Amino acid sequence: MHLVLLLFPFALLLCFLLYWAGARHAYLRRPEVVPGDPGEFDWHFFVPCRDEEAVVGTTVARLRGDFPGAHGWVIDDDSDDRTAEIVAGFADGDVRVHLVRRERPDARLGKGAALNAAYAQLDEFLPAGADRARVVVCVIDADGHLAPHALERVSGPAAFGDPEIGGVQVSVRMRNVDDRRPLPDHGKLRNALARLLVRVQDMEFSVSNAGMQLLRTRTGSVGLGGNGQFTRLTALDRIAAAERRPWQRGALLEDYELGLHMILGGYQITHVADTWVSQEGLPRARRLLTQRTRWAQGNLQCLRYAPRVIASRHYGARGVLETLYTFFQPVAHLLTLALCLLLGVSLGIDVAGGAGAGALAGLVALWPLAAGLAAVSIAPFLLWGPVYRRDRAPDRSLAVSLGWGLALWLYAYHLFPASARALGRTVRGRSGWAKTRRNAEAVTAGPVAIES
């Protein structure tokens, strides 16, 4: 029995190592992106907002300053703070800033519903006969800051310069990674832990997740994210024609589901790692767990797409395998937790039955195997450290980068409680949009966005 329980982690570890090796190779061997001409396209930014008084003014001002030829569509999802008032002030003096107002009971139904409202208003705004193939929509979070050269990178021949490309996802970075006091009301130890938490999130997104996405460019299964997501309007139109709306109602991973529908509809998606959008890293573990629980529950929702992905002619064999691997991540975490519990109960029964000494002796005899398993499990995270140092923190020492890699390994264990909480919410029928609060920023005297 114990041997059977030990085989499952080995199988999971093998899958993880293969995936990690592919992602690392794709990241280290990524080709240089050839820029294109942004003037070939019409750009429209969608900024969904719900109680974003703390950050929305800075975001809109940056978008208008860095991309003066683009339109900004800011969706106020019936905020309880001054979000709409702030955006209306911009719109009054700038014809390229548009406030999309939503009111309850039709508001606060999730990010997808808010984005669909902006899509409908953009459709009304465009003149008859507009070339919708050259209209590109970019979704930016309310705290998102897009790199000023981003449009050149996503206009290149490997991105929207290719008419078969329907979506482009850029990399994500944590803007507050060098903030010395992310928790100004707490002491040195709490701030040190908060800095480390933001740092490993930056590692996760800027190298580990970027490598994963670059691997997906080879398997044809790139996923769209909620921040820095670029989509061709004709691709959104095709999804809307088939699904009645581009973004799915009630989806907790509306961004990733949009990418699934795009590929199922015949469009390709690519990832551009040479540009980025920055956002706030979360310095509090509780907020991080809230966010990741929502993501895990959204992943569980995506399991319903498995038959369509397997049957689709637009997914190759490698794309099907990669997508199914992604779908089943929360399931794998839950099975691991269940098997650990089962192993503990089994040992307890053996002890109660008088066979405890023999069972424990058998486990102790396996310590070399356990040590080897632990080393192989930790090494992939550890090795991301020097890569991250090279690309994001060249002023730090190799030893520090290895320490960050070790922290990344420990940080990855948050996936287990997040998956367990996601299952609990699913069983209880709770699928509301648990919005993560923003960090307070010095640019505003208002409150941070609320979580509900």
GROMACS .gro file of C-alpha atoms in nm:
model
  452
    1MET     CA    1   0.000   0.000   0.000
    2HIS     CA    2   0.273   0.244   0.095
    3LEU     CA    3   0.460   0.165  -0.228
    4VAL     CA    4   0.151   0.245  -0.434
    5LEU     CA    5   0.113   0.576  -0.254
    6LEU     CA    6   0.476   0.662  -0.324
    7LEU     CA    7   0.445   0.595  -0.698
    8PHE     CA    8   0.197   0.876  -0.756
    9PRO     CA    9   0.435   1.157  -0.646
   10PHE     CA   10   0.702   1.008  -0.874
   11ALA     CA   11   0.465   1.028  -1.171
   12LEU     CA   12   0.375   1.389  -1.086
   13LEU     CA   13   0.741   1.477  -1.043
   14LEU     CA   14   0.830   1.330  -1.382
   15CYS     CA   15   0.558   1.537  -1.552
   16PHE     CA   16   0.675   1.849  -1.368
   17LEU     CA   17   1.040   1.795  -1.461
   18LEU     CA   18   0.957   1.745  -1.828
   19TYR     CA   19   0.745   2.059  -1.829
   20TRP     CA   20   1.008   2.259  -1.642
   21ALA     CA   21   1.286   2.145  -1.877
   22GLY     CA   22   1.080   2.248  -2.179
   23ALA     CA   23   0.995   2.587  -2.026
   24ARG     CA   24   1.354   2.659  -1.924
   25HIS     CA   25   1.487   2.563  -2.268
   26ALA     CA   26   1.224   2.778  -2.439
   27TYR     CA   27   1.308   3.076  -2.216
   28LEU     CA   28   1.685   3.052  -2.256
   29ARG     CA   29   1.665   2.993  -2.634
   30ARG     CA   30   1.391   3.242  -2.713
   31PRO     CA   31   1.445   3.433  -3.040
   32GLU     CA   32   1.476   3.809  -3.039
   33VAL     CA   33   1.148   3.975  -3.123
   34VAL     CA   34   1.147   4.180  -3.444
   35PRO     CA   35   0.943   4.499  -3.385
   36GLY     CA   36   0.674   4.620  -3.621
   37ASP     CA   37   0.488   4.942  -3.698
   38PRO     CA   38   0.210   5.021  -3.447
   39GLY     CA   39   0.068   5.264  -3.703
   40GLU     CA   40  -0.064   4.965  -3.896
   41PHE     CA   41  -0.323   4.905  -3.624
   42ASP     CA   42  -0.589   5.088  -3.424
   43TRP     CA   43  -0.536   5.037  -3.050
   44HIS     CA   44  -0.806   5.026  -2.784
   45PHE     CA   45  -0.727   4.967  -2.416
   46PHE     CA   46  -0.991   4.807  -2.193
   47VAL     CA   47  -0.938   4.883  -1.821
   48PRO     CA   48  -1.191   4.705  -1.597
   49CYS     CA   49  -1.235   4.878  -1.262
   50ARG     CA   50  -1.418   4.799  -0.940
   51ASP     CA   51  -1.331   5.031  -0.653
   52GLU     CA   52  -0.999   5.135  -0.803
   53GLU     CA   53  -0.975   5.494  -0.679
   54ALA     CA   54  -0.627   5.423  -0.548
   55VAL     CA   55  -0.473   5.342  -0.886
   56VAL     CA   56  -0.696   5.426  -1.182
   57GLY     CA   57  -0.586   5.789  -1.223
   58THR     CA   58  -0.221   5.695  -1.257
   59THR     CA   59  -0.303   5.413  -1.498
   60VAL     CA   60  -0.514   5.629  -1.731
   61ALA     CA   61  -0.260   5.911  -1.726
   62ARG     CA   62   0.022   5.672  -1.818
   63LEU     CA   63  -0.177   5.513  -2.100
   64ARG     CA   64  -0.258   5.851  -2.251
   65GLY     CA   65   0.098   5.975  -2.209
   66ASP     CA   66   0.272   5.666  -2.347
   67PHE     CA   67   0.017   5.580  -2.619
   68PRO     CA   68  -0.144   5.908  -2.729
   69GLY     CA   69  -0.295   5.761  -3.046
   70ALA     CA   70  -0.484   5.487  -2.861
   71HIS     CA   71  -0.831   5.492  -2.709
   72GLY     CA   72  -0.886   5.401  -2.345
   73TRP     CA   73  -1.214   5.237  -2.242
   74VAL     CA   74  -1.238   5.238  -1.861
   75ILE     CA   75  -1.519   5.017  -1.731
   76ASP     CA   76  -1.655   5.126  -1.394
   77ASP     CA   77  -1.829   4.820  -1.250
   78ASP     CA   78  -2.053   5.025  -1.019
   79SER     CA   79  -1.771   5.119  -0.783
   80ASP     CA   80  -1.848   5.238  -0.431
   81ASP     CA   81  -1.559   5.485  -0.436
   82ARG     CA   82  -1.456   5.775  -0.667
   83THR     CA   83  -1.342   5.558  -0.959
   84ALA     CA   84  -1.611   5.682  -1.201
   85GLU     CA   85  -1.561   6.044  -1.096
   86ILE     CA   86  -1.186   6.026  -1.160
   87VAL     CA   87  -1.229   5.867  -1.503
   88ALA     CA   88  -1.508   6.109  -1.597
   89GLY     CA   89  -1.265   6.393  -1.527
   90PHE     CA   90  -1.024   6.249  -1.783
   91ALA     CA   91  -1.302   6.184  -2.035
   92ASP     CA   92  -1.434   6.542  -2.014
   93GLY     CA   93  -1.106   6.677  -2.148
   94ASP     CA   94  -0.993   6.392  -2.375
   95VAL     CA   95  -1.204   6.242  -2.655
   96ARG     CA   96  -0.991   5.927  -2.650
   97VAL     CA   97  -1.087   5.840  -2.293
   98HIS     CA   98  -1.424   5.667  -2.262
   99LEU     CA   99  -1.606   5.584  -1.940
  100VAL     CA  100  -1.817   5.268  -1.963
  101ARG     CA  101  -2.068   5.289  -1.678
  102ARG     CA  102  -2.229   4.978  -1.530
  103GLU     CA  103  -2.491   4.969  -1.257
  104ARG     CA  104  -2.629   4.700  -1.031
  105PRO     CA  105  -2.797   4.454  -1.071
  106ASP     CA  106  -2.619   4.420  -1.407
  107ALA     CA  107  -2.280   4.519  -1.260
  108ARG     CA  108  -2.038   4.333  -1.033
  109LEU     CA  109  -2.093   4.005  -1.216
  110GLY     CA  110  -1.727   3.942  -1.288
  111LYS     CA  111  -1.450   4.079  -1.503
  112GLY     CA  112  -1.574   3.901  -1.815
  113ALA     CA  113  -1.912   4.075  -1.800
  114ALA     CA  114  -1.739   4.412  -1.760
  115LEU     CA  115  -1.517   4.348  -2.062
  116ASN     CA  116  -1.818   4.242  -2.270
  117ALA     CA  117  -1.979   4.579  -2.192
  118ALA     CA  118  -1.673   4.759  -2.328
  119TYR     CA  119  -1.672   4.534  -2.636
  120ALA     CA  120  -2.036   4.630  -2.704
  121GLN     CA  121  -1.961   5.002  -2.674
  122LEU     CA  122  -1.653   4.972  -2.895
  123ASP     CA  123  -1.870   4.798  -3.154
  124GLU     CA  124  -2.111   5.093  -3.149
  125PHE     CA  125  -1.824   5.342  -3.160
  126LEU     CA  126  -1.650   5.206  -3.470
  127PRO     CA  127  -1.776   5.345  -3.800
  128ALA     CA  128  -1.950   5.122  -4.050
  129GLY     CA  129  -1.699   4.958  -4.281
  130ALA     CA  130  -1.411   4.982  -4.031
  131ASP     CA  131  -1.133   4.730  -4.094
  132ARG     CA  132  -1.185   4.524  -3.780
  133ALA     CA  133  -0.882   4.303  -3.857
  134ARG     CA  134  -0.654   4.598  -3.779
  135VAL     CA  135  -0.834   4.691  -3.457
  136VAL     CA  136  -0.653   4.550  -3.153
  137VAL     CA  137  -0.796   4.541  -2.800
  138CYS     CA  138  -0.557   4.534  -2.504
  139VAL     CA  139  -0.682   4.449  -2.155
  140ILE     CA  140  -0.490   4.626  -1.878
  141ASP     CA  141  -0.560   4.585  -1.508
  142ALA     CA  142  -0.643   4.900  -1.316
  143ASP     CA  143  -0.294   4.890  -1.165
  144GLY     CA  144  -0.122   4.790  -1.490
  145HIS     CA  145   0.161   4.991  -1.646
  146LEU     CA  146   0.246   4.880  -1.999
  147ALA     CA  147   0.604   4.918  -2.122
  148PRO     CA  148   0.624   5.219  -2.358
  149HIS     CA  149   0.771   5.006  -2.641
  150ALA     CA  150   0.507   4.733  -2.610
  151LEU     CA  151   0.306   4.822  -2.920
  152GLU     CA  152   0.614   4.795  -3.142
  153ARG     CA  153   0.686   4.447  -3.008
  154VAL     CA  154   0.332   4.313  -3.050
  155SER     CA  155   0.307   4.462  -3.402
  156GLY     CA  156   0.599   4.257  -3.534
  157PRO     CA  157   0.591   3.981  -3.797
  158ALA     CA  158   0.575   3.707  -3.533
  159ALA     CA  159   0.279   3.875  -3.364
  160PHE     CA  160  -0.001   4.082  -3.519
  161GLY     CA  161   0.203   4.124  -3.835
  162ASP     CA  162   0.092   3.765  -3.900
  163PRO     CA  163  -0.280   3.765  -3.996
  164GLU     CA  164  -0.324   3.421  -3.838
  165ILE     CA  165  -0.241   3.560  -3.494
  166GLY     CA  166  -0.556   3.643  -3.301
  167GLY     CA  167  -0.402   3.710  -2.961
  168VAL     CA  168  -0.072   3.814  -2.803
  169GLN     CA  169   0.020   3.791  -2.437
  170VAL     CA  170   0.314   3.991  -2.301
  171SER     CA  171   0.517   3.916  -1.990
  172VAL     CA  172   0.422   4.040  -1.645
  173ARG     CA  173   0.647   4.201  -1.385
  174MET     CA  174   0.596   4.319  -1.028
  175ARG     CA  175   0.639   4.694  -1.014
  176ASN     CA  176   0.700   4.713  -0.638
  177VAL     CA  177   0.975   4.452  -0.627
  178ASP     CA  178   1.229   4.706  -0.498
  179ASP     CA  179   0.999   4.867  -0.242
  180ARG     CA  180   1.189   4.856   0.087
  181ARG     CA  181   0.877   4.896   0.303
  182PRO     CA  182   0.579   4.730   0.134
  183LEU     CA  183   0.407   4.724   0.475
  184PRO     CA  184   0.483   5.071   0.614
  185ASP     CA  185   0.284   5.011   0.932
  186HIS     CA  186   0.486   4.703   1.034
  187GLY     CA  187   0.835   4.628   1.156
  188LYS     CA  188   1.153   4.505   0.990
  189LEU     CA  189   1.076   4.132   0.998
  190ARG     CA  190   0.727   4.167   0.848
  191ASN     CA  191   0.864   4.394   0.578
  192ALA     CA  192   1.150   4.156   0.501
  193LEU     CA  193   0.902   3.871   0.453
  194ALA     CA  194   0.675   4.095   0.246
  195ARG     CA  195   0.966   4.195   0.020
  196LEU     CA  196   1.053   3.829  -0.030
  197LEU     CA  197   0.691   3.747  -0.114
  198VAL     CA  198   0.683   4.019  -0.380
  199ARG     CA  199   1.022   3.905  -0.511
  200VAL     CA  200   0.914   3.544  -0.566
  201GLN     CA  201   0.599   3.665  -0.743
  202ASP     CA  202   0.824   3.863  -0.977
  203MET     CA  203   1.033   3.549  -1.034
  204GLU     CA  204   0.721   3.344  -1.092
  205PHE     CA  205   0.582   3.576  -1.359
  206SER     CA  206   0.888   3.721  -1.531
  207VAL     CA  207   1.093   3.401  -1.579
  208SER     CA  208   0.903   3.086  -1.477
  209ASN     CA  209   0.566   3.177  -1.629
  210ALA     CA  210   0.735   3.343  -1.928
  211GLY     CA  211   0.921   3.018  -1.994
  212MET     CA  212   0.595   2.826  -1.966
  213GLN     CA  213   0.430   3.058  -2.219
  214LEU     CA  214   0.725   3.034  -2.458
  215LEU     CA  215   0.698   2.657  -2.435
  216ARG     CA  216   0.332   2.693  -2.525
  217THR     CA  217   0.425   2.885  -2.839
  218ARG     CA  218   0.585   2.559  -2.953
  219THR     CA  219   0.287   2.346  -2.854
  220GLY     CA  220   0.028   2.588  -2.995
  221SER     CA  221  -0.147   2.639  -2.662
  222VAL     CA  222  -0.042   2.984  -2.534
  223GLY     CA  223  -0.277   3.111  -2.264
  224LEU     CA  224  -0.406   3.466  -2.238
  225GLY     CA  225  -0.372   3.646  -1.906
  226GLY     CA  226  -0.585   3.914  -1.751
  227ASN     CA  227  -0.316   4.183  -1.773
  228GLY     CA  228  -0.127   4.267  -2.093
  229GLN     CA  229  -0.368   4.065  -2.309
  230PHE     CA  230  -0.386   4.179  -2.674
  231THR     CA  231  -0.661   4.046  -2.903
  232ARG     CA  232  -0.753   4.116  -3.263
  233LEU     CA  233  -1.111   4.243  -3.286
  234THR     CA  234  -1.201   3.994  -3.560
  235ALA     CA  235  -1.102   3.712  -3.324
  236LEU     CA  236  -1.333   3.853  -3.056
  237ASP     CA  237  -1.607   3.883  -3.321
  238ARG     CA  238  -1.568   3.517  -3.416
  239ILE     CA  239  -1.595   3.407  -3.053
  240ALA     CA  240  -1.897   3.633  -2.998
  241ALA     CA  241  -2.069   3.483  -3.302
  242ALA     CA  242  -2.020   3.130  -3.165
  243GLU     CA  243  -2.061   3.195  -2.792
  244ARG     CA  244  -2.286   3.507  -2.790
  245ARG     CA  245  -2.011   3.706  -2.617
  246PRO     CA  246  -1.627   3.713  -2.627
  247TRP     CA  247  -1.568   3.672  -2.253
  248GLN     CA  248  -1.761   3.398  -2.077
  249ARG     CA  249  -2.012   3.498  -1.810
  250GLY     CA  250  -1.930   3.367  -1.464
  251ALA     CA  251  -1.580   3.253  -1.560
  252LEU     CA  252  -1.317   3.303  -1.291
  253LEU     CA  253  -1.042   3.265  -1.553
  254GLU     CA  254  -1.218   3.464  -1.822
  255ASP     CA  255  -0.881   3.553  -1.976
  256TYR     CA  256  -0.758   3.195  -2.013
  257GLU     CA  257  -1.101   3.080  -2.136
  258LEU     CA  258  -1.092   3.354  -2.401
  259GLY     CA  259  -0.766   3.206  -2.528
  260LEU     CA  260  -0.920   2.858  -2.539
  261HIS     CA  261  -1.210   2.986  -2.747
  262MET     CA  262  -0.970   3.172  -2.973
  263ILE     CA  263  -0.767   2.859  -3.051
  264LEU     CA  264  -1.081   2.647  -3.083
  265GLY     CA  265  -1.205   2.906  -3.333
  266GLY     CA  266  -0.897   2.871  -3.552
  267TYR     CA  267  -0.683   3.165  -3.444
  268GLN     CA  268  -0.328   3.135  -3.310
  269ILE     CA  269  -0.194   3.299  -2.994
  270THR     CA  270   0.167   3.388  -2.924
  271HIS     CA  271   0.367   3.517  -2.631
  272VAL     CA  272   0.608   3.811  -2.651
  273ALA     CA  273   0.861   3.798  -2.367
  274ASP     CA  274   1.060   4.103  -2.479
  275THR     CA  275   0.804   4.347  -2.347
  276TRP     CA  276   0.586   4.353  -2.039
  277VAL     CA  277   0.314   4.500  -1.826
  278SER     CA  278   0.392   4.575  -1.463
  279GLN     CA  279   0.152   4.537  -1.175
  280GLU     CA  280   0.156   4.535  -0.796
  281GLY     CA  281   0.297   4.229  -0.627
  282LEU     CA  282   0.096   4.125  -0.322
  283PRO     CA  283   0.292   4.167   0.004
  284ARG     CA  284   0.031   3.992   0.219
  285ALA     CA  285  -0.010   3.615   0.215
  286ARG     CA  286  -0.384   3.633   0.278
  287ARG     CA  287  -0.447   3.844  -0.031
  288LEU     CA  288  -0.225   3.614  -0.235
  289LEU     CA  289  -0.422   3.311  -0.117
  290THR     CA  290  -0.751   3.482  -0.209
  291GLN     CA  291  -0.620   3.555  -0.557
  292ARG     CA  292  -0.478   3.208  -0.615
  293THR     CA  293  -0.792   3.039  -0.483
  294ARG     CA  294  -0.990   3.221  -0.750
  295TRP     CA  295  -0.739   3.112  -1.014
  296ALA     CA  296  -0.750   2.749  -0.897
  297GLN     CA  297  -1.128   2.748  -0.899
  298GLY     CA  298  -1.121   2.896  -1.248
  299ASN     CA  299  -0.888   2.614  -1.350
  300LEU     CA  300  -1.139   2.361  -1.220
  301GLN     CA  301  -1.407   2.534  -1.428
  302CYS     CA  302  -1.189   2.484  -1.736
  303LEU     CA  303  -1.206   2.105  -1.703
  304ARG     CA  304  -1.530   2.119  -1.901
  305TYR     CA  305  -1.330   2.220  -2.209
  306ALA     CA  306  -1.123   1.900  -2.209
  307PRO     CA  307  -1.346   1.709  -2.457
  308ARG     CA  308  -1.354   2.005  -2.697
  309VAL     CA  309  -0.977   2.049  -2.684
  310ILE     CA  310  -0.916   1.678  -2.745
  311ALA     CA  311  -1.158   1.673  -3.040
  312SER     CA  312  -1.045   2.004  -3.195
  313ARG     CA  313  -0.852   2.000  -3.523
  314HIS     CA  314  -0.686   2.325  -3.417
  315TYR     CA  315  -0.494   2.158  -3.132
  316GLY     CA  316  -0.205   1.929  -3.217
  317ALA     CA  317  -0.107   1.639  -2.995
  318ARG     CA  318   0.147   1.845  -2.800
  319GLY     CA  319  -0.105   2.123  -2.751
  320VAL     CA  320  -0.364   1.880  -2.618
  321LEU     CA  321  -0.115   1.734  -2.369
  322GLU     CA  322   0.002   2.074  -2.249
  323THR     CA  323  -0.353   2.204  -2.211
  324LEU     CA  324  -0.471   1.896  -2.021
  325TYR     CA  325  -0.164   1.923  -1.796
  326THR     CA  326  -0.266   2.281  -1.716
  327PHE     CA  327  -0.631   2.188  -1.660
  328PHE     CA  328  -0.548   1.913  -1.413
  329GLN     CA  329  -0.299   2.101  -1.195
  330PRO     CA  330  -0.549   2.171  -0.913
  331VAL     CA  331  -0.671   1.810  -0.938
  332ALA     CA  332  -0.312   1.686  -0.899
  333HIS     CA  333  -0.266   1.906  -0.592
  334LEU     CA  334  -0.587   1.774  -0.439
  335LEU     CA  335  -0.490   1.412  -0.508
  336THR     CA  336  -0.151   1.473  -0.349
  337LEU     CA  337  -0.315   1.613  -0.037
  338ALA     CA  338  -0.557   1.320  -0.026
  339LEU     CA  339  -0.277   1.066  -0.063
  340CYS     CA  340  -0.073   1.232   0.213
  341LEU     CA  341  -0.376   1.208   0.437
  342LEU     CA  342  -0.430   0.845   0.335
  343LEU     CA  343  -0.066   0.765   0.407
  344GLY     CA  344  -0.096   0.920   0.752
  345VAL     CA  345  -0.414   0.724   0.828
  346SER     CA  346  -0.251   0.403   0.702
  347LEU     CA  347   0.047   0.455   0.931
  348GLY     CA  348  -0.187   0.529   1.221
  349ILE     CA  349  -0.373   0.202   1.159
  350ASP     CA  350  -0.043   0.013   1.147
  351VAL     CA  351   0.065   0.168   1.477
  352ALA     CA  352  -0.270   0.088   1.639
  353GLY     CA  353  -0.245  -0.270   1.514
  354GLY     CA  354   0.099  -0.323   1.657
  355ALA     CA  355   0.279  -0.310   1.322
  356GLY     CA  356   0.391   0.049   1.365
  357ALA     CA  357   0.755  -0.028   1.435
  358GLY     CA  358   0.790  -0.230   1.115
  359ALA     CA  359   0.610   0.033   0.906
  360LEU     CA  360   0.824   0.315   1.045
  361ALA     CA  361   1.138   0.109   0.992
  362GLY     CA  362   1.038   0.055   0.631
  363LEU     CA  363   0.990   0.427   0.578
  364VAL     CA  364   1.322   0.509   0.747
  365ALA     CA  365   1.494   0.265   0.512
  366LEU     CA  366   1.366   0.472   0.222
  367TRP     CA  367   1.539   0.792   0.342
  368PRO     CA  368   1.798   0.795   0.056
  369LEU     CA  369   1.513   0.779  -0.194
  370ALA     CA  370   1.326   1.053  -0.009
  371ALA     CA  371   1.638   1.272   0.001
  372GLY     CA  372   1.695   1.224  -0.372
  373LEU     CA  373   1.333   1.301  -0.443
  374ALA     CA  374   1.354   1.620  -0.238
  375ALA     CA  375   1.672   1.731  -0.417
  376VAL     CA  376   1.522   1.673  -0.761
  377SER     CA  377   1.207   1.857  -0.655
  378ILE     CA  378   1.393   2.162  -0.525
  379ALA     CA  379   1.654   2.193  -0.803
  380PRO     CA  380   1.422   2.329  -1.076
  381PHE     CA  381   1.313   2.617  -0.854
  382LEU     CA  382   1.668   2.679  -0.738
  383LEU     CA  383   1.793   2.701  -1.096
  384TRP     CA  384   1.545   2.974  -1.186
  385GLY     CA  385   1.730   3.196  -0.938
  386PRO     CA  386   2.045   3.263  -1.150
  387VAL     CA  387   1.830   3.309  -1.462
  388TYR     CA  388   1.621   3.567  -1.281
  389ARG     CA  389   1.935   3.738  -1.150
  390ARG     CA  390   2.074   3.765  -1.504
  391ASP     CA  391   1.762   3.922  -1.650
  392ARG     CA  392   1.603   4.113  -1.362
  393ALA     CA  393   1.856   4.171  -1.083
  394PRO     CA  394   2.216   4.168  -1.218
  395ASP     CA  395   2.337   4.374  -0.922
  396ARG     CA  396   2.262   4.091  -0.677
  397SER     CA  397   2.500   3.806  -0.592
  398LEU     CA  398   2.470   3.447  -0.710
  399ALA     CA  399   2.416   3.334  -0.350
  400VAL     CA  400   2.124   3.573  -0.312
  401SER     CA  401   1.969   3.448  -0.636
  402LEU     CA  402   1.995   3.088  -0.515
  403GLY     CA  403   1.825   3.193  -0.194
  404TRP     CA  404   1.544   3.343  -0.401
  405GLY     CA  405   1.519   3.014  -0.589
  406LEU     CA  406   1.483   2.826  -0.261
  407ALA     CA  407   1.212   3.072  -0.155
  408LEU     CA  408   1.035   3.013  -0.487
  409TRP     CA  409   1.022   2.641  -0.403
  410LEU     CA  410   0.867   2.709  -0.062
  411TYR     CA  411   0.630   2.963  -0.217
  412ALA     CA  412   0.500   2.701  -0.464
  413TYR     CA  413   0.336   2.513  -0.176
  414HIS     CA  414   0.065   2.780  -0.161
  415LEU     CA  415  -0.092   2.593  -0.454
  416PHE     CA  416  -0.205   2.312  -0.223
  417PRO     CA  417  -0.421   2.518   0.018
  418ALA     CA  418  -0.541   2.730  -0.276
  419SER     CA  419  -0.659   2.417  -0.460
  420ALA     CA  420  -0.826   2.283  -0.145
  421ARG     CA  421  -1.008   2.612  -0.089
  422ALA     CA  422  -1.109   2.620  -0.456
  423LEU     CA  423  -1.263   2.274  -0.427
  424GLY     CA  424  -1.446   2.379  -0.113
  425ARG     CA  425  -1.592   2.685  -0.286
  426THR     CA  426  -1.694   2.474  -0.584
  427VAL     CA  427  -1.867   2.215  -0.366
  428ARG     CA  428  -2.056   2.491  -0.182
  429GLY     CA  429  -2.160   2.650  -0.510
  430ARG     CA  430  -1.966   2.968  -0.446
  431SER     CA  431  -1.830   3.112  -0.768
  432GLY     CA  432  -1.838   3.486  -0.701
  433TRP     CA  433  -1.558   3.711  -0.815
  434ALA     CA  434  -1.333   3.743  -0.509
  435LYS     CA  435  -1.149   4.062  -0.600
  436THR     CA  436  -0.803   4.112  -0.454
  437ARG     CA  437  -0.743   4.446  -0.283
  438ARG     CA  438  -0.475   4.676  -0.421
  439ASN     CA  439  -0.184   4.799  -0.212
  440ALA     CA  440  -0.210   5.159  -0.102
  441GLU     CA  441  -0.009   5.381  -0.338
  442ALA     CA  442   0.154   5.713  -0.264
  443VAL     CA  443  -0.011   5.875  -0.569
  444THR     CA  444  -0.350   5.894  -0.399
  445ALA     CA  445  -0.498   5.984  -0.064
  446GLY     CA  446  -0.802   5.765  -0.125
  447PRO     CA  447  -0.873   5.414   0.000
  448VAL     CA  448  -0.740   5.100  -0.157
  449ALA     CA  449  -0.974   4.889  -0.366
  450ILE     CA  450  -1.192   4.666  -0.154
  451GLU     CA  451  -1.221   4.289  -0.155
  452SER     CA  452  -1.559   4.119  -0.144
   0.00000   0.00000   0.00000
